[in-house]
Amino acid sequence: MDKNFYITTPIYYPSAKPHMGHAYSSIIADFFARFKRINGYKVFFLTGTDEHGQKIQRAAESQNLKPKVFCDLISKNFQNLSKTLNLTNDDFIRTTEKRHFKAVNSLWKKLEENDEIYLSKYSGWYSVSDEAFYSDDEIEIVNNIKLSKSSGSKVEWVEEESYFFRLSKWQNKLLDFYNENPNFILPESRRNEVLSFVKSGLKDLSISRKSLKWGIKVPSNENHTIYVWLDALTNYLSALNYPDTSNNLYKKFWPASLHLIGKDILRFHAIFWPAFLLAANIKPPKKVYGHGWILSGEEKMSKSKGNILDPMDIIKEYGLDPLRYYLIKEVSFGNDGNISRDQLVKCINSDLANNYGNLCQRVISFLDKNLKLEVPNKYNLTIEDNNILNNFKENYNNLLNEIDNQNINYYINFIVNQLFSANKYFNDQEPWNKKDDLERLNTILYVSLELIRKISVLLYPIIPDTSLKVLSIFDINETDLSYESILNNDFLKPKAKLKKIGILFKKIEKND
Ligand code: MSP
């Protein structure tokens, strides 16, 4: 079985500092990377910055900086964000790197060699903000300004010589490809969007600009700069050392297992990208998942709308794991989700402090006071004990399958239910009233510890720091961590000394 997993985030435009939408894509990708690793997969997790094109050129000009100097500055912020978010990315690619130039040049040459490119003239609409071409019927006029209907961004008229990619020729082949690979685009609603767009007819795509200076030059014609999306998408290959296809990284990890993207960049990843690759005789990725947007008061959170919740501020105030947990749990994956400080605080208090934190605290302090902080012996298990422990075994495969369908909602709901059940179990069993029945008392505590251990393993991809802190009670560290261990009901060895830990999550009072 293929035990390699290559996951990517979009590479971010370093046109301004990172915001919550960027943090969201990255945290979700990290969730999958961590989950796969504890399942014994070799994972390659890539993120980075998309540094060419008009958008970046203009952002640099507005600061009176050379584009490369500007990118060095802002890309640093994204590299720092990766660290602050505790991402386990294996690489961080910048499209201004040599290895990337090499890959883009090779891909272009391959397309040229295969007669997929021709020189002509482009006249049409272009949005610098989206770095996208739009046809007349994709434009609307609002207050005398021409805007893209789908993104709402301003468009300008472009008329110049341009190289074209024969996208129209790939229309039927793409439809065949989608048919043969029903999971290539997820979720279903996005797949339908793409299918109807492709069925409505594909036009050849302009893939170079004469007027753009900031980018990678067309190898055979220095007067043209390669379209920034053809340049950017290639990053997924550059990081595997393409065009050297015999190297280990490429052999192990291409085609990519999952390109995780926001729904606004679906067309580029689900139509253009597989078409470029097929045209260059390269296998397309296995899956593209278009997640929803983080909204603030029903609007997409974005710089131009001025409704940004800065991830750095939130982390400083509430900590990283609460933010990771909140975004993963409260934004129903695949859909748009509204976020707010109030909801974040509620989530910290109810799920993290009351539910998880409290369970760990109660069980450990009971053991400390009554059982010398050692793993107790377990005696005869009751039906309740077996039921609650076996829940994990019974759902083991379900959880695996659901995660392979990117159903994060299922995964987190399972955890929340187990947390409720574990707290209820501890309450109902009343170990504090069992001091005359030490065998039962020991057994209840053994089962409770096993529940804490199993739940903490499941929480690892979501709140890694806290999960590892709790697992350190049992002397389990990151390198020993395995998803499979939730099958085991006798993992903990009686008499093993347990470690104490401090409070996991402080409850946030209204006036804090
Ligand atoms: N540079 C391109 C991607 C090239 S990939 C080969 C780009 N960059 S971006 O910085 O504008 O956006 C990167 C990702 O962040 C996209 O997936 C986008 O959907 C996501 N988000 C940006 N704002 C968002 C929200 N408010 N909510 C959720 N994600 C959104 O596009």
XYZ file of C-alpha atoms and ligand atoms in Angstrom:
543
model
C 0.000 0.000 0.000
C 1.103 3.547 -0.793
C 2.300 4.920 2.536
C 3.545 8.250 1.178
C 1.506 11.387 1.557
C 2.239 14.734 -0.093
C 0.135 17.630 1.124
C 0.370 21.273 0.099
C -1.108 24.617 1.116
C -1.521 27.305 -1.525
C 1.590 29.429 -1.694
C 0.614 32.794 -0.262
C 0.956 36.185 -1.918
C 3.321 38.166 0.246
C 1.487 41.354 -0.684
C 0.653 42.140 2.928
C 1.068 40.453 6.288
C -0.611 37.069 6.816
C -4.230 36.960 7.983
C -6.676 34.440 9.405
C -7.547 32.947 5.980
C -3.901 32.043 5.474
C -3.619 30.680 9.005
C -6.719 28.582 8.369
C -5.397 26.872 5.198
C -2.101 26.169 6.939
C -3.593 24.801 10.165
C -5.877 22.442 8.256
C -2.973 21.188 6.148
C -0.955 20.642 9.314
C -3.849 18.667 10.777
C -3.715 16.210 7.858
C 0.091 16.042 7.882
C 0.164 15.172 11.587
C -2.694 12.690 11.319
C -0.992 10.839 8.465
C 2.362 10.768 10.285
C 0.899 9.086 13.355
C -0.584 6.587 10.927
C 2.854 5.549 9.774
C 2.898 7.556 6.539
C 5.991 9.275 5.168
C 4.672 12.793 4.809
C 5.920 15.691 2.757
C 4.151 18.889 3.745
C 4.818 21.983 1.648
C 3.923 25.625 2.057
C 5.495 28.833 0.767
C 5.093 32.203 -0.915
C 3.991 33.200 -4.431
C 6.209 36.168 -5.213
C 5.864 37.147 -8.862
C 3.254 39.016 -10.873
C 1.639 42.392 -11.082
C -0.022 42.248 -7.682
C 3.319 41.908 -5.906
C 5.039 44.349 -8.272
C 2.455 47.023 -7.429
C 2.543 46.276 -3.692
C 6.339 46.728 -3.776
C 6.068 49.954 -5.793
C 3.615 51.360 -3.287
C 6.309 50.931 -0.599
C 9.040 52.263 -2.881
C 10.865 48.975 -2.681
C 12.353 46.691 -5.324
C 10.065 43.645 -5.650
C 12.685 41.185 -4.423
C 13.521 43.297 -1.365
C 9.807 43.661 -0.629
C 9.254 39.885 -0.993
C 12.205 39.067 1.270
C 10.609 41.196 3.957
C 7.056 39.896 3.712
C 7.913 36.285 2.972
C 9.727 36.309 6.339
C 6.379 37.048 8.004
C 4.892 33.952 6.417
C 7.884 31.852 7.449
C 7.452 33.147 10.979
C 3.741 32.420 10.867
C 4.535 28.789 10.018
C 6.611 28.589 13.181
C 4.044 30.409 15.303
C 1.298 28.072 14.078
C 3.512 25.087 14.982
C 3.308 23.783 11.426
C 5.254 20.645 10.647
C 5.998 21.683 7.070
C 8.981 19.875 5.574
C 9.824 22.694 3.203
C 8.971 26.327 2.543
C 9.214 27.283 -1.108
C 9.612 30.761 -2.545
C 8.959 31.270 -6.233
C 11.966 33.584 -6.418
C 14.298 30.657 -5.694
C 16.609 29.154 -8.332
C 15.160 25.658 -7.987
C 11.769 27.080 -8.895
C 13.066 28.979 -11.957
C 14.541 25.731 -13.158
C 11.280 23.836 -12.787
C 9.163 26.534 -14.467
C 11.598 26.775 -17.374
C 11.495 23.026 -17.877
C 7.737 22.822 -17.718
C 7.415 25.641 -20.260
C 9.892 23.978 -22.614
C 8.081 20.673 -22.309
C 4.775 22.353 -23.202
C 6.424 24.067 -26.158
C 7.993 20.799 -27.305
C 4.572 19.132 -27.171
C 3.092 21.926 -29.304
C 0.787 23.093 -26.527
C 1.835 26.756 -26.789
C 1.436 29.333 -29.603
C 1.999 33.080 -29.964
C -0.998 35.345 -30.620
C -2.660 38.433 -29.186
C -4.751 38.721 -26.014
C -7.503 41.236 -25.618
C -9.757 40.970 -22.611
C -10.260 41.694 -18.918
C -7.655 41.115 -16.250
C -7.870 41.422 -12.473
C -4.531 42.171 -10.861
C -5.917 41.344 -7.438
C -6.909 37.818 -8.565
C -4.183 37.626 -11.251
C -6.940 36.211 -13.460
C -8.377 36.728 -16.938
C -12.127 37.133 -17.249
C -14.497 36.992 -20.214
C -17.222 39.603 -20.867
C -19.949 37.541 -19.238
C -17.907 37.233 -16.041
C -17.849 41.022 -15.584
C -20.415 43.364 -14.057
C -20.532 47.127 -13.711
C -21.113 48.526 -10.233
C -21.023 52.314 -9.709
C -19.408 52.665 -13.101
C -16.568 50.345 -12.118
C -16.024 47.046 -13.905
C -15.719 44.153 -11.484
C -15.323 40.390 -11.640
C -18.699 38.863 -10.730
C -17.099 36.013 -8.811
C -14.517 37.855 -6.708
C -15.768 41.443 -6.783
C -12.296 42.694 -7.667
C -11.589 45.447 -10.196
C -10.693 44.443 -13.747
C -8.721 46.311 -16.372
C -8.574 45.965 -20.147
C -5.478 44.273 -21.510
C -4.506 44.094 -25.143
C -1.105 42.733 -26.075
C 0.889 39.990 -27.735
C 0.781 36.859 -25.645
C 1.618 33.181 -25.672
C -1.392 30.909 -25.346
C -1.823 27.457 -23.905
C -4.158 25.204 -25.941
C -6.598 24.751 -23.073
C -9.617 24.295 -25.366
C -8.074 21.114 -26.733
C -8.097 19.639 -23.208
C -11.785 20.169 -22.482
C -12.943 16.609 -23.218
C -9.826 15.003 -21.824
C -10.342 16.900 -18.573
C -13.968 15.759 -18.412
C -12.797 12.160 -18.920
C -10.211 12.659 -16.206
C -12.835 13.983 -13.736
C -15.061 11.019 -14.584
C -12.331 8.494 -14.026
C -11.286 10.215 -10.784
C -14.525 11.085 -9.015
C -12.624 12.246 -5.908
C -10.255 14.541 -7.756
C -12.250 17.622 -6.731
C -13.880 17.776 -3.333
C -16.264 18.664 -1.835
C -18.996 17.572 -4.235
C -20.429 21.084 -4.659
C -17.088 22.402 -5.917
C -16.719 19.457 -8.257
C -20.089 20.325 -9.797
C -19.016 23.958 -10.198
C -15.872 22.909 -12.046
C -17.685 20.382 -14.214
C -20.257 22.888 -15.365
C -17.566 25.484 -16.077
C -15.580 23.039 -18.200
C -18.693 21.776 -19.976
C -19.650 25.331 -20.869
C -16.502 25.462 -23.038
C -12.843 26.235 -22.405
C -10.957 28.906 -24.301
C -7.210 28.890 -24.853
C -5.417 30.536 -21.958
C -3.067 33.501 -22.137
C 0.117 32.407 -20.337
C 2.532 35.282 -20.836
C 2.560 39.065 -20.484
C 4.744 41.558 -22.322
C 3.970 44.452 -20.040
C 4.835 42.544 -16.856
C 8.457 42.716 -15.831
C 8.453 41.004 -12.417
C 8.507 37.274 -13.028
C 10.167 34.437 -14.909
C 10.991 35.132 -18.553
C 9.726 32.880 -21.330
C 12.855 30.817 -22.119
C 12.670 31.369 -25.869
C 11.543 35.011 -25.760
C 12.932 37.413 -23.159
C 10.261 40.010 -24.011
C 7.594 37.913 -22.348
C 7.091 37.071 -18.689
C 5.337 33.827 -17.770
C 1.788 34.159 -16.390
C 2.044 34.146 -12.615
C -0.396 31.239 -12.140
C 1.582 28.924 -14.435
C 4.658 30.010 -12.500
C 3.008 29.580 -9.071
C 1.331 26.209 -9.630
C 4.681 24.737 -10.635
C 5.904 25.230 -7.047
C 4.339 21.881 -6.171
C 6.831 20.250 -8.553
C 9.837 22.483 -7.836
C 9.888 21.434 -4.200
C 10.356 17.820 -5.352
C 13.335 18.857 -7.515
C 11.472 18.606 -10.846
C 12.698 18.314 -13.656
C 14.880 15.669 -12.019
C 12.195 12.994 -11.907
C 14.547 10.237 -10.857
C 15.290 11.747 -7.444
C 13.808 10.206 -4.323
C 11.488 13.049 -3.366
C 9.815 13.116 -6.760
C 9.606 9.343 -6.973
C 8.062 9.066 -3.524
C 5.715 12.020 -3.509
C 4.495 12.833 -7.013
C 1.595 12.895 -7.810
C 0.622 14.987 -4.788
C -1.951 13.367 -2.500
C -3.805 16.544 -1.617
C -3.693 20.167 -2.696
C -5.581 22.001 -0.019
C -6.867 25.346 -1.292
C -9.570 27.951 -0.724
C -12.620 27.814 -2.978
C -11.611 31.062 -4.733
C -8.644 29.412 -6.423
C -10.389 26.265 -7.549
C -10.369 27.034 -11.272
C -6.581 27.334 -11.305
C -6.017 24.090 -9.424
C -8.799 21.920 -10.786
C -8.758 23.016 -14.436
C -5.540 24.767 -15.473
C -3.163 22.712 -13.341
C -4.236 19.216 -14.448
C -4.409 20.478 -18.048
C -0.824 21.826 -17.923
C 0.361 18.582 -16.389
C -1.454 16.271 -18.790
C -0.121 18.371 -21.662
C 3.413 17.932 -20.303
C 2.928 14.153 -19.816
C 3.019 14.514 -16.039
C 0.467 12.819 -13.778
C -2.031 15.242 -12.215
C -2.393 15.390 -8.424
C -4.736 12.912 -6.749
C -6.998 15.410 -5.079
C -7.825 19.093 -4.835
C -9.962 20.116 -1.867
C -11.502 23.594 -1.928
C -12.323 24.734 1.594
C -14.661 27.601 2.461
C -13.853 31.096 3.614
C -13.378 32.498 7.047
C -15.964 35.214 7.341
C -16.213 38.110 9.668
C -19.751 39.377 9.969
C -20.833 37.446 6.836
C -18.030 38.885 4.672
C -14.820 37.249 3.495
C -12.043 38.347 5.786
C -9.629 40.339 3.667
C -7.294 43.269 3.752
C -9.323 45.335 1.324
C -12.451 44.927 3.473
C -10.616 45.922 6.654
C -12.294 43.203 8.751
C -9.230 41.230 9.667
C -8.745 39.269 12.891
C -4.981 39.045 13.079
C -3.909 35.481 13.932
C -0.799 36.788 15.714
C -2.913 38.991 18.017
C -5.294 36.141 18.795
C -2.442 33.769 19.562
C -0.797 36.306 21.864
C -4.030 36.783 23.715
C -5.453 33.253 23.912
C -2.649 30.895 22.872
C -2.107 28.819 19.745
C -3.935 25.599 20.572
C -7.212 27.395 21.351
C -7.044 29.076 17.925
C -6.239 25.794 16.147
C -9.045 24.017 17.973
C -11.534 26.785 17.346
C -10.854 27.040 13.602
C -10.941 23.281 13.116
C -14.065 22.719 15.187
C -16.243 25.754 14.613
C -15.686 26.352 10.912
C -17.549 23.417 9.414
C -14.921 22.121 6.992
C -15.810 22.673 3.338
C -18.209 25.525 4.142
C -17.748 29.169 4.981
C -17.591 29.959 8.673
C -18.086 33.096 10.700
C -15.581 33.645 13.458
C -15.557 36.059 16.374
C -13.777 36.612 19.651
C -16.959 35.866 21.602
C -17.335 32.466 20.006
C -13.651 31.730 20.466
C -13.912 32.478 24.196
C -17.025 30.295 24.515
C -15.246 27.467 22.760
C -12.161 27.738 25.003
C -14.305 27.737 28.118
C -16.685 24.949 27.224
C -14.649 22.490 25.172
C -11.092 23.058 26.263
C -11.289 24.225 29.867
C -14.503 22.514 31.032
C -14.477 19.385 28.974
C -10.897 18.311 28.214
C -8.972 20.310 30.836
C -11.331 19.388 33.601
C -11.309 15.678 32.798
C -7.515 15.543 32.930
C -7.326 17.642 36.070
C -9.929 15.669 38.004
C -8.532 12.267 37.193
C -4.913 13.195 37.868
C -5.567 14.985 41.124
C -7.716 12.070 42.324
C -4.849 9.703 41.554
C -2.423 12.014 43.290
C -4.500 12.149 46.458
C -5.553 8.528 46.586
C -3.323 6.274 44.522
C 0.222 7.652 44.814
C 0.070 8.997 41.254
C 0.652 5.539 39.819
C -1.181 3.668 37.068
C -3.627 1.554 39.078
C -4.325 -2.123 38.569
C -7.476 -2.987 36.738
C -9.771 -5.776 37.858
C -12.994 -7.096 36.344
C -14.303 -4.740 33.715
C -18.020 -3.981 33.747
C -20.165 -3.558 30.645
C -19.859 0.227 31.013
C -16.073 -0.004 31.190
C -15.879 -2.174 28.095
C -18.379 -0.093 26.149
C -16.622 3.173 26.671
C -13.167 1.744 25.986
C -14.282 -0.144 22.894
C -15.848 2.918 21.298
C -12.422 3.730 19.929
C -11.874 0.264 18.474
C -15.321 0.291 16.897
C -14.765 3.672 15.262
C -11.135 3.150 14.309
C -11.756 2.396 10.624
C -14.580 4.887 10.325
C -12.329 7.650 11.523
C -9.606 6.650 9.073
C -12.032 6.602 6.153
C -13.639 9.868 7.092
C -10.278 11.590 7.305
C -9.374 10.191 3.890
C -12.513 11.967 2.647
C -11.374 15.109 4.478
C -14.358 14.841 6.828
C -12.741 16.708 9.684
C -16.173 17.489 11.113
C -16.806 13.802 11.744
C -13.451 13.416 13.453
C -13.875 16.336 15.806
C -17.473 15.417 16.648
C -16.280 11.980 17.618
C -13.702 13.513 19.976
C -16.203 15.898 21.553
C -18.614 13.002 22.152
C -15.874 10.912 23.736
C -14.962 13.794 26.007
C -18.560 14.112 27.167
C -18.822 10.366 27.701
C -15.543 10.243 29.628
C -16.623 13.057 31.958
C -20.006 11.417 32.409
C -18.352 8.058 33.118
C -16.171 9.571 35.838
C -19.202 11.318 37.403
C -21.482 8.288 37.214
C -18.897 5.882 38.577
C -18.221 8.137 41.596
C -14.768 6.825 42.498
C -14.836 9.121 45.584
C -17.600 6.849 46.983
C -15.695 3.634 46.275
C -13.047 3.852 48.946
C -14.382 0.621 50.461
C -14.081 -1.219 47.185
C -10.517 -0.681 46.141
C -10.669 -3.053 43.189
C -13.500 -1.046 41.667
C -11.841 2.235 42.530
C -8.637 1.142 40.803
C -10.504 -0.077 37.763
C -12.445 3.169 37.320
C -9.236 5.137 37.479
C -7.489 2.795 35.049
C -10.322 3.160 32.547
C -10.372 6.946 33.001
C -6.651 7.160 32.336
C -6.984 5.040 29.200
C -9.739 7.365 28.003
C -7.564 10.421 28.578
C -4.727 8.764 26.699
C -6.849 7.765 23.709
C -8.583 11.131 23.441
C -5.228 12.907 23.668
C -3.847 10.818 20.790
C -6.847 11.855 18.701
C -6.388 15.486 19.694
C -2.730 15.514 18.632
C -3.317 16.743 15.043
C -5.585 19.509 16.338
C -3.858 20.793 19.481
C -0.416 19.193 19.349
C 1.200 21.099 22.217
C -1.561 20.384 24.693
C -1.986 16.797 23.579
C 1.735 16.148 24.066
C 1.649 17.854 27.437
C -1.120 15.505 28.558
C 0.582 12.474 27.044
C 3.723 13.372 28.971
C 1.759 12.272 32.075
C 2.262 8.754 30.719
C 5.753 9.420 29.418
C 4.543 9.160 25.821
C 6.315 11.512 23.445
C 5.812 12.626 19.865
C 8.079 9.998 18.334
C 6.177 7.128 20.007
C 2.793 8.431 19.036
C 0.601 6.157 16.949
C -3.031 6.334 15.976
C -3.148 2.537 16.199
C -2.541 2.749 19.933
C -6.172 3.808 20.464
C -7.109 0.178 19.716
C -5.280 -0.969 22.798
C -7.247 -1.078 26.074
C -4.247 -2.253 28.122
C -1.670 0.250 26.989
C -0.882 1.619 30.443
C 1.220 -0.539 32.700
C 0.087 -0.791 36.352
C 2.471 0.749 38.888
C 4.060 3.051 36.284
C 4.631 6.449 37.830
C 2.544 9.272 36.360
C 3.691 12.862 35.940
C 1.729 15.813 37.193
C 0.889 18.654 34.831
C -0.360 22.175 35.427
C -3.653 23.676 34.331
C -4.221 23.091 30.636
C -6.591 25.931 29.785
C -7.507 28.848 31.955
C -11.167 29.749 31.830
C -11.596 33.198 30.355
C -13.816 35.493 32.375
C -16.016 37.962 30.530
C -13.986 40.987 31.629
C -10.564 39.476 30.906
N -0.947 32.945 -4.464
C -2.220 32.377 -4.674
C -2.171 30.858 -4.542
C -1.218 30.173 -5.461
S -1.185 28.459 -5.199
C -0.273 27.881 -6.433
C -3.211 32.938 -3.659
N -2.699 33.485 -2.566
S -3.549 34.198 -1.416
O -2.564 34.618 -0.452
O -4.382 35.203 -1.954
O -4.494 33.126 -0.821
C -4.006 31.932 -0.357
C -5.070 31.058 0.250
O -5.666 31.709 1.350
C -6.196 30.734 -0.738
O -6.480 29.351 -0.645
C -7.365 31.509 -0.220
O -8.570 30.835 -0.441
C -7.042 31.525 1.263
N -7.757 32.601 1.889
C -7.570 33.940 1.723
N -8.552 34.584 2.414
C -9.381 33.674 2.986
C -10.370 33.716 3.938
N -10.883 34.841 4.389
N -10.820 32.530 4.431
C -10.243 31.335 4.124
N -9.285 31.272 3.264
C -9.027 32.374 2.448
O -4.395 32.846 -3.897
